[in-house]
PDB file of C-alpha atoms and ligand atoms in Angstrom:
ATOM      1  CA  MET U   1      43.853  14.322 -11.901  1.00  0.00           C
ATOM      2  CA  VAL U   2      41.422  15.639 -10.934  1.00  0.00           C
ATOM      3  CA  ILE U   3      39.812  16.283 -13.966  1.00  0.00           C
ATOM      4  CA  LYS U   4      40.646  11.675 -14.350  1.00  0.00           C
ATOM      5  CA  ILE U   5      38.507  11.753 -10.848  1.00  0.00           C
ATOM      6  CA  TRP U   6      35.668  13.707 -11.381  1.00  0.00           C
ATOM      7  CA  MET U   7      34.779  11.901 -14.660  1.00  0.00           C
ATOM      8  CA  ALA U   8      35.332   8.823 -12.357  1.00  0.00           C
ATOM      9  CA  GLN U   9      32.655   9.692 -10.302  1.00  0.00           C
ATOM     10  CA  THR U  10      30.250  10.777 -13.022  1.00  0.00           C
ATOM     11  CA  VAL U  11      30.627   7.989 -14.966  1.00  0.00           C
ATOM     12  CA  ALA U  12      30.275   5.886 -11.664  1.00  0.00           C
ATOM     13  CA  ALA U  13      27.279   7.494 -10.549  1.00  0.00           C
ATOM     14  CA  PRO U  14      24.302   6.185 -12.118  1.00  0.00           C
ATOM     15  CA  LYS U  15      25.759   2.962 -11.524  1.00  0.00           C
ATOM     16  CA  VAL U  16      26.100   3.300  -7.885  1.00  0.00           C
ATOM     17  CA  GLU U  17      22.501   4.632  -8.199  1.00  0.00           C
ATOM     18  CA  ALA U  18      21.279   1.444 -10.301  1.00  0.00           C
ATOM     19  CA  ILE U  19      22.918  -0.885  -7.611  1.00  0.00           C
ATOM     20  CA  SER U  20      21.484   1.044  -4.706  1.00  0.00           C
ATOM     21  CA  SER U  21      17.604   0.768  -6.397  1.00  0.00           C
ATOM     22  CA  ALA U  22      17.963  -3.101  -7.414  1.00  0.00           C
ATOM     23  CA  SER U  23      19.205  -3.636  -3.674  1.00  0.00           C
ATOM     24  CA  ASN U  24      16.587  -1.699  -2.026  1.00  0.00           C
ATOM     25  CA  GLN U  25      14.087  -4.230  -4.241  1.00  0.00           C
ATOM     26  CA  MET U  26      15.100  -7.323  -3.558  1.00  0.00           C
ATOM     27  CA  THR U  27      14.935  -6.176   0.318  1.00  0.00           C
ATOM     28  CA  LYS U  28      11.415  -5.141  -0.080  1.00  0.00           C
ATOM     29  CA  LEU U  29      11.235  -8.133  -2.334  1.00  0.00           C
ATOM     30  CA  THR U  30      12.182 -10.481   0.767  1.00  0.00           C
ATOM     31  CA  GLU U  31      10.596  -8.372   3.300  1.00  0.00           C
ATOM     32  CA  ASN U  32       7.459  -9.102   1.693  1.00  0.00           C
ATOM     33  CA  LEU U  33       8.070 -12.555   1.234  1.00  0.00           C
ATOM     34  CA  PHE U  34       9.256 -12.984   4.457  1.00  0.00           C
ATOM     35  CA  LEU U  35       5.796 -11.719   5.793  1.00  0.00           C
ATOM     36  CA  LEU U  36       3.639 -13.974   3.448  1.00  0.00           C
ATOM     37  CA  ALA U  37       5.859 -17.229   4.739  1.00  0.00           C
ATOM     38  CA  ARG U  38       5.413 -16.025   8.666  1.00  0.00           C
ATOM     39  CA  ALA U  39       1.525 -15.376   8.014  1.00  0.00           C
ATOM     40  CA  ASP U  40       0.590 -18.604   6.303  1.00  0.00           C
ATOM     41  CA  GLN U  41       2.556 -19.970   9.172  1.00  0.00           C
ATOM     42  CA  GLY U  42      -0.062 -18.566  11.610  1.00  0.00           C
ATOM     43  CA  LEU U  43       1.884 -15.413  12.554  1.00  0.00           C
ATOM     44  CA  ASN U  44       1.053 -14.183  16.401  1.00  0.00           C
ATOM     45  CA  LEU U  45      -0.327 -10.957  16.146  1.00  0.00           C
ATOM     46  CA  GLN U  46       1.149  -8.393  18.818  1.00  0.00           C
ATOM     47  CA  LEU U  47      -2.227  -7.200  19.648  1.00  0.00           C
ATOM     48  CA  GLU U  48      -2.593  -3.515  21.298  1.00  0.00           C
ATOM     49  CA  PRO U  49      -5.452  -0.767  21.339  1.00  0.00           C
ATOM     50  CA  VAL U  50      -4.647   0.481  17.844  1.00  0.00           C
ATOM     51  CA  ASN U  51      -5.569   4.505  17.404  1.00  0.00           C
ATOM     52  CA  LEU U  52      -6.485   4.543  13.637  1.00  0.00           C
ATOM     53  CA  ASN U  53      -7.258   8.526  13.872  1.00  0.00           C
ATOM     54  CA  VAL U  54      -3.810   8.616  14.715  1.00  0.00           C
ATOM     55  CA  LEU U  55      -2.569   6.322  12.545  1.00  0.00           C
ATOM     56  CA  LEU U  56      -4.226   7.069   9.340  1.00  0.00           C
ATOM     57  CA  THR U  57      -3.280  10.813   9.937  1.00  0.00           C
ATOM     58  CA  ASP U  58       0.311  10.150  10.277  1.00  0.00           C
ATOM     59  CA  LEU U  59       0.212   7.990   7.138  1.00  0.00           C
ATOM     60  CA  MET U  60      -1.807  10.587   4.968  1.00  0.00           C
ATOM     61  CA  GLN U  61       0.757  13.505   6.392  1.00  0.00           C
ATOM     62  CA  LEU U  62       3.757  11.072   5.933  1.00  0.00           C
ATOM     63  CA  TYR U  63       2.933  10.919   1.882  1.00  0.00           C
ATOM     64  CA  LYS U  64       1.112  14.092   1.736  1.00  0.00           C
ATOM     65  CA  PRO U  65       4.198  15.285  -0.247  1.00  0.00           C
ATOM     66  CA  GLN U  66       3.989  12.752  -2.877  1.00  0.00           C
ATOM     67  CA  ALA U  67       0.580  13.475  -2.981  1.00  0.00           C
ATOM     68  CA  GLU U  68       1.279  17.112  -3.376  1.00  0.00           C
ATOM     69  CA  ALA U  69       4.005  16.453  -6.464  1.00  0.00           C
ATOM     70  CA  LYS U  70       0.961  14.808  -8.420  1.00  0.00           C
ATOM     71  CA  GLN U  71      -1.316  17.685  -7.362  1.00  0.00           C
ATOM     72  CA  LEU U  72      -3.830  15.120  -6.111  1.00  0.00           C
ATOM     73  CA  THR U  73      -6.682  16.344  -4.045  1.00  0.00           C
ATOM     74  CA  TRP U  74      -5.718  14.430  -0.894  1.00  0.00           C
ATOM     75  CA  GLN U  75      -8.308  14.314   2.094  1.00  0.00           C
ATOM     76  CA  LEU U  76      -9.046  12.034   5.210  1.00  0.00           C
ATOM     77  CA  LYS U  77     -12.239  11.918   6.836  1.00  0.00           C
ATOM     78  CA  LEU U  78     -12.438  10.222  10.206  1.00  0.00           C
ATOM     79  CA  GLU U  79     -14.864   9.766  13.004  1.00  0.00           C
ATOM     80  CA  PRO U  80     -13.516   9.916  16.633  1.00  0.00           C
ATOM     81  CA  GLU U  81     -12.213   7.187  18.211  1.00  0.00           C
ATOM     82  CA  LEU U  82     -11.849   4.709  15.641  1.00  0.00           C
ATOM     83  CA  PHE U  83     -10.141   2.181  18.117  1.00  0.00           C
ATOM     84  CA  LEU U  84      -8.703  -1.733  17.583  1.00  0.00           C
ATOM     85  CA  SER U  85      -7.365  -4.082  19.221  1.00  0.00           C
ATOM     86  CA  GLY U  86      -4.435  -5.113  16.761  1.00  0.00           C
ATOM     87  CA  ASP U  87      -0.945  -5.528  15.725  1.00  0.00           C
ATOM     88  CA  ARG U  88       0.356  -1.731  14.949  1.00  0.00           C
ATOM     89  CA  LEU U  89       3.223  -2.402  12.632  1.00  0.00           C
ATOM     90  CA  LEU U  90       0.972  -4.797  10.482  1.00  0.00           C
ATOM     91  CA  LEU U  91      -1.962  -2.218  10.004  1.00  0.00           C
ATOM     92  CA  THR U  92       0.373   0.375   9.117  1.00  0.00           C
ATOM     93  CA  GLN U  93       1.773  -2.005   6.715  1.00  0.00           C
ATOM     94  CA  LEU U  94      -1.840  -2.819   5.621  1.00  0.00           C
ATOM     95  CA  PHE U  95      -2.787   0.765   5.217  1.00  0.00           C
ATOM     96  CA  THR U  96       0.778   1.894   3.877  1.00  0.00           C
ATOM     97  CA  ASN U  97       0.037  -0.407   0.873  1.00  0.00           C
ATOM     98  CA  LEU U  98      -3.459   0.804   0.061  1.00  0.00           C
ATOM     99  CA  ILE U  99      -1.874   4.324  -0.223  1.00  0.00           C
ATOM    100  CA  GLN U 100       1.100   3.639  -1.774  1.00  0.00           C
ATOM    101  CA  ASN U 101      -1.635   2.097  -4.862  1.00  0.00           C
ATOM    102  CA  ALA U 102      -3.637   4.880  -4.489  1.00  0.00           C
ATOM    103  CA  LEU U 103      -0.413   7.611  -5.462  1.00  0.00           C
ATOM    104  CA  GLN U 104       1.033   4.985  -8.165  1.00  0.00           C
ATOM    105  CA  TYR U 105      -2.319   4.236  -9.896  1.00  0.00           C
ATOM    106  CA  THR U 106      -3.501   7.697 -10.510  1.00  0.00           C
ATOM    107  CA  ALA U 107      -2.088  11.017 -12.680  1.00  0.00           C
ATOM    108  CA  THR U 108      -1.996  14.132 -11.866  1.00  0.00           C
ATOM    109  CA  GLY U 109      -4.984  16.237 -10.785  1.00  0.00           C
ATOM    110  CA  ASP U 110      -6.793  12.499  -9.549  1.00  0.00           C
ATOM    111  CA  SER U 111      -8.067  12.235  -5.919  1.00  0.00           C
ATOM    112  CA  ILE U 112      -7.530   9.895  -3.424  1.00  0.00           C
ATOM    113  CA  ASN U 113     -10.098  10.519  -0.533  1.00  0.00           C
ATOM    114  CA  VAL U 114      -9.974   7.951   2.656  1.00  0.00           C
ATOM    115  CA  LYS U 115     -12.904   7.907   5.235  1.00  0.00           C
ATOM    116  CA  GLY U 116     -13.235   5.968   8.580  1.00  0.00           C
ATOM    117  CA  GLN U 117     -16.638   5.530  10.559  1.00  0.00           C
ATOM    118  CA  LYS U 118     -17.862   2.989  12.837  1.00  0.00           C
ATOM    119  CA  ILE U 119     -21.277   1.194  11.058  1.00  0.00           C
ATOM    120  CA  ASN U 120     -22.966  -1.155  14.194  1.00  0.00           C
ATOM    121  CA  SER U 121     -19.810  -2.888  16.063  1.00  0.00           C
ATOM    122  CA  GLN U 122     -17.627  -3.000  13.072  1.00  0.00           C
ATOM    123  CA  ILE U 123     -14.895   0.110  12.088  1.00  0.00           C
ATOM    124  CA  HIS U 124     -15.391   0.459   7.647  1.00  0.00           C
ATOM    125  CA  ILE U 125     -12.177   2.197   6.097  1.00  0.00           C
ATOM    126  CA  GLU U 126     -12.770   3.464   2.654  1.00  0.00           C
ATOM    127  CA  ILE U 127      -9.473   4.013   0.652  1.00  0.00           C
ATOM    128  CA  ALA U 128     -11.081   5.786  -2.835  1.00  0.00           C
ATOM    129  CA  ASP U 129      -9.134   6.841  -5.672  1.00  0.00           C
ATOM    130  CA  THR U 130     -10.174   8.170  -9.265  1.00  0.00           C
ATOM    131  CA  GLY U 131      -6.926   6.897 -10.904  1.00  0.00           C
ATOM    132  CA  ILE U 132      -6.361   4.200 -14.033  1.00  0.00           C
ATOM    133  CA  GLY U 133      -9.068   1.522 -12.225  1.00  0.00           C
ATOM    134  CA  ILE U 134      -8.832  -2.112 -12.767  1.00  0.00           C
ATOM    135  CA  ALA U 135     -10.997  -4.311 -15.130  1.00  0.00           C
ATOM    136  CA  SER U 136     -13.757  -6.501 -13.995  1.00  0.00           C
ATOM    137  CA  GLU U 137     -12.274  -9.429 -15.214  1.00  0.00           C
ATOM    138  CA  HIS U 138      -8.626  -9.347 -13.003  1.00  0.00           C
ATOM    139  CA  LEU U 139     -11.067  -7.825  -9.746  1.00  0.00           C
ATOM    140  CA  ASP U 140     -10.804 -11.746  -8.549  1.00  0.00           C
ATOM    141  CA  LYS U 141      -6.801 -12.079  -8.881  1.00  0.00           C
ATOM    142  CA  ILE U 142      -5.460  -8.347  -7.392  1.00  0.00           C
ATOM    143  CA  PHE U 143      -5.126 -10.047  -4.345  1.00  0.00           C
ATOM    144  CA  GLU U 144      -3.415 -13.087  -5.458  1.00  0.00           C
ATOM    145  CA  ARG U 145       0.515 -13.340  -5.150  1.00  0.00           C
ATOM    146  CA  PHE U 146       2.482 -11.945  -7.702  1.00  0.00           C
ATOM    147  CA  TRP U 147      -0.492 -10.657  -9.899  1.00  0.00           C
ATOM    148  CA  ARG U 148      -0.090  -7.385 -12.025  1.00  0.00           C
ATOM    149  CA  ALA U 149      -1.950  -6.064 -14.147  1.00  0.00           C
ATOM    150  CA  ASP U 150       1.075  -4.293 -15.924  1.00  0.00           C
ATOM    151  CA  LYS U 151       3.100  -7.353 -16.943  1.00  0.00           C
ATOM    152  CA  SER U 152       4.787  -5.879 -20.023  1.00  0.00           C
ATOM    153  CA  ARG U 153       7.540  -4.126 -17.778  1.00  0.00           C
ATOM    154  CA  SER U 154       7.080  -5.918 -14.614  1.00  0.00           C
ATOM    155  CA  TYR U 155      10.701  -7.092 -14.918  1.00  0.00           C
ATOM    156  CA  GLN U 156      12.511  -3.725 -14.535  1.00  0.00           C
ATOM    157  CA  SER U 157       9.715  -2.389 -12.296  1.00  0.00           C
ATOM    158  CA  SER U 158      10.501  -1.810  -8.513  1.00  0.00           C
ATOM    159  CA  ARG U 159       7.043  -3.128  -8.085  1.00  0.00           C
ATOM    160  CA  SER U 160       6.701  -6.986  -7.018  1.00  0.00           C
ATOM    161  CA  GLY U 161       2.728  -7.563  -7.144  1.00  0.00           C
ATOM    162  CA  LEU U 162       2.663  -8.717  -3.427  1.00  0.00           C
ATOM    163  CA  GLY U 163       1.549  -5.429  -1.541  1.00  0.00           C
ATOM    164  CA  LEU U 164      -2.527  -6.451  -1.899  1.00  0.00           C
ATOM    165  CA  ALA U 165      -1.529 -10.157  -1.339  1.00  0.00           C
ATOM    166  CA  ILE U 166      -0.330  -9.042   1.900  1.00  0.00           C
ATOM    167  CA  VAL U 167      -3.289  -6.476   2.676  1.00  0.00           C
ATOM    168  CA  LYS U 168      -5.284  -9.696   2.388  1.00  0.00           C
ATOM    169  CA  GLU U 169      -3.218 -11.829   4.762  1.00  0.00           C
ATOM    170  CA  ILE U 170      -3.079  -8.846   7.783  1.00  0.00           C
ATOM    171  CA  ILE U 171      -6.516  -8.138   6.949  1.00  0.00           C
ATOM    172  CA  ARG U 172      -7.248 -12.106   7.555  1.00  0.00           C
ATOM    173  CA  LEU U 173      -5.294 -11.940  10.763  1.00  0.00           C
ATOM    174  CA  HIS U 174      -7.736  -9.160  12.107  1.00  0.00           C
ATOM    175  CA  HIS U 175     -10.538 -11.115  11.242  1.00  0.00           C
ATOM    176  CA  GLY U 176     -11.612  -8.711   9.146  1.00  0.00           C
ATOM    177  CA  LYS U 177     -12.485  -8.478   5.271  1.00  0.00           C
ATOM    178  CA  VAL U 178     -11.200  -6.315   2.168  1.00  0.00           C
ATOM    179  CA  SER U 179     -13.281  -5.415  -1.144  1.00  0.00           C
ATOM    180  CA  VAL U 180     -12.850  -3.690  -4.019  1.00  0.00           C
ATOM    181  CA  ASP U 181     -15.077  -1.726  -6.070  1.00  0.00           C
ATOM    182  CA  SER U 182     -13.392  -0.642  -9.511  1.00  0.00           C
ATOM    183  CA  GLN U 183     -14.029   0.368 -13.221  1.00  0.00           C
ATOM    184  CA  LEU U 184     -11.483   1.050 -15.781  1.00  0.00           C
ATOM    185  CA  GLY U 185     -10.737   4.228 -16.279  1.00  0.00           C
ATOM    186  CA  LYS U 186     -12.264   5.630 -12.907  1.00  0.00           C
ATOM    187  CA  GLY U 187     -10.877   4.219 -10.343  1.00  0.00           C
ATOM    188  CA  SER U 188     -10.949   2.344  -7.148  1.00  0.00           C
ATOM    189  CA  ASN U 189     -12.533   2.179  -3.745  1.00  0.00           C
ATOM    190  CA  PHE U 190     -11.193  -0.243  -1.288  1.00  0.00           C
ATOM    191  CA  THR U 191     -12.983  -1.024   1.531  1.00  0.00           C
ATOM    192  CA  LEU U 192     -11.926  -2.453   4.588  1.00  0.00           C
ATOM    193  CA  ILE U 193     -14.377  -3.812   7.778  1.00  0.00           C
ATOM    194  CA  PHE U 194     -12.821  -4.770  11.093  1.00  0.00           C
ATOM    195  CA  PRO U 195     -14.798  -6.282  13.774  1.00  0.00           C
ATOM    196  CA  ARG U 196     -14.252  -4.117  16.983  1.00  0.00           C
TER     197      ARG U 196
HETATM  198  N1  LIG D 201      -5.648   1.675  -6.764  1.00  0.00           N
HETATM  199  C1  LIG D 201      -5.322   0.969  -7.897  1.00  0.00           C
HETATM  200  N2  LIG D 201      -5.539   1.119  -8.930  1.00  0.00           N
HETATM  201  C2  LIG D 201      -5.588   0.723 -10.080  1.00  0.00           C
HETATM  202  N3  LIG D 201      -5.295  -0.986  -9.936  1.00  0.00           N
HETATM  203  C3  LIG D 201      -4.628  -1.591  -8.694  1.00  0.00           C
HETATM  204  C4  LIG D 201      -4.880  -0.431  -7.287  1.00  0.00           C
HETATM  205  N4  LIG D 201      -4.290  -1.283  -6.422  1.00  0.00           N
HETATM  206  C5  LIG D 201      -3.714  -2.144  -7.081  1.00  0.00           C
HETATM  207  N5  LIG D 201      -3.838  -2.321  -8.542  1.00  0.00           N
HETATM  208  C6  LIG D 201      -3.577  -3.329  -9.181  1.00  0.00           C
HETATM  209  O1  LIG D 201      -3.808  -4.451  -8.701  1.00  0.00           O
HETATM  210  C7  LIG D 201      -1.982  -5.069  -9.049  1.00  0.00           C
HETATM  211  C8  LIG D 201      -1.628  -5.656  -7.905  1.00  0.00           C
HETATM  212  O2  LIG D 201      -1.253  -4.662  -6.438  1.00  0.00           O
HETATM  213  P1  LIG D 201      -0.483  -4.570  -5.783  1.00  0.00           P
HETATM  214  O3  LIG D 201      -0.409  -3.311  -4.754  1.00  0.00           O
HETATM  215  O4  LIG D 201      -0.322  -6.556  -4.848  1.00  0.00           O
HETATM  216  O5  LIG D 201       0.747  -5.035  -6.232  1.00  0.00           O
HETATM  217  P2  LIG D 201       2.293  -3.967  -6.896  1.00  0.00           P
HETATM  218  O6  LIG D 201       1.284  -2.732  -6.738  1.00  0.00           O
HETATM  219  O7  LIG D 201       1.905  -4.193  -8.720  1.00  0.00           O
HETATM  220  O8  LIG D 201       3.528  -3.919  -6.281  1.00  0.00           O
HETATM  221  P3  LIG D 201       3.550  -3.924  -4.793  1.00  0.00           P
HETATM  222  O9  LIG D 201       2.668  -3.355  -4.333  1.00  0.00           O
HETATM  223  O10 LIG D 201       4.354  -5.176  -4.613  1.00  0.00           O
HETATM  224  O11 LIG D 201       4.858  -2.805  -4.994  1.00  0.00           O
HETATM  225  C9  LIG D 201      -1.249  -4.173  -9.333  1.00  0.00           C
HETATM  226  O12 LIG D 201      -0.019  -3.921 -10.127  1.00  0.00           O
HETATM  227  C10 LIG D 201      -2.489  -3.057 -10.431  1.00  0.00           C
HETATM  228  O13 LIG D 201      -2.514  -3.384 -11.026  1.00  0.00           O
HETATM  229 MG1  LIG D 202       0.901  -2.261  -4.609  1.00  0.00          MG
END
């Protein structure tokens, strides 16, 4: 009897894990699509003073264990007092998407550097990695919804190709700009410019 239950549990565990993972994927996809639909309809921002020093320091701390697991050089250099009037939740989503990409598209021993500074009346944030990089012919596609460089495994991956489309919408809603500089095999550098 005990053995039967134990066997049933061992057989069922991977299935439960697969179901749970599929359900997490569906939830994430639904949330992302919902956010984009709201952005398309002129989403109202919940504006408040946002301290980017705190927001970015917290996020870098949150993802530090993943960076350590990959033995990445993980650096954050911020000028003091990077304040912005913005929507805290959306800005957190934006930086999360870029940091998750940097973590996803780097290999063991690579570096991720996040830099923030005030230049004239703007705030510039750079998220740079020394990862797999993006081919020049793909650079104008990466902000499109559902676009992914690696299409071969996309149906089974937990990635949906919406992360950068969301970054683009959130930065637009904050009247900012995002640009990318990347070289295949060398790494990528995403720069965000916010008006203050
Ligand atoms: N830092 C990066 N280095 C290399 N390639 C990148 C980087 N960021 C994005 N890309 C490329 O751009 C594509 C689109 O990125 P995006 O974040 O929109 O989607 P995703 O990461 O595939 O999925 P999701 O973010 O929805 O989980 C990625 O699939 C990848 O090919
Ligand atoms: Mg992504």
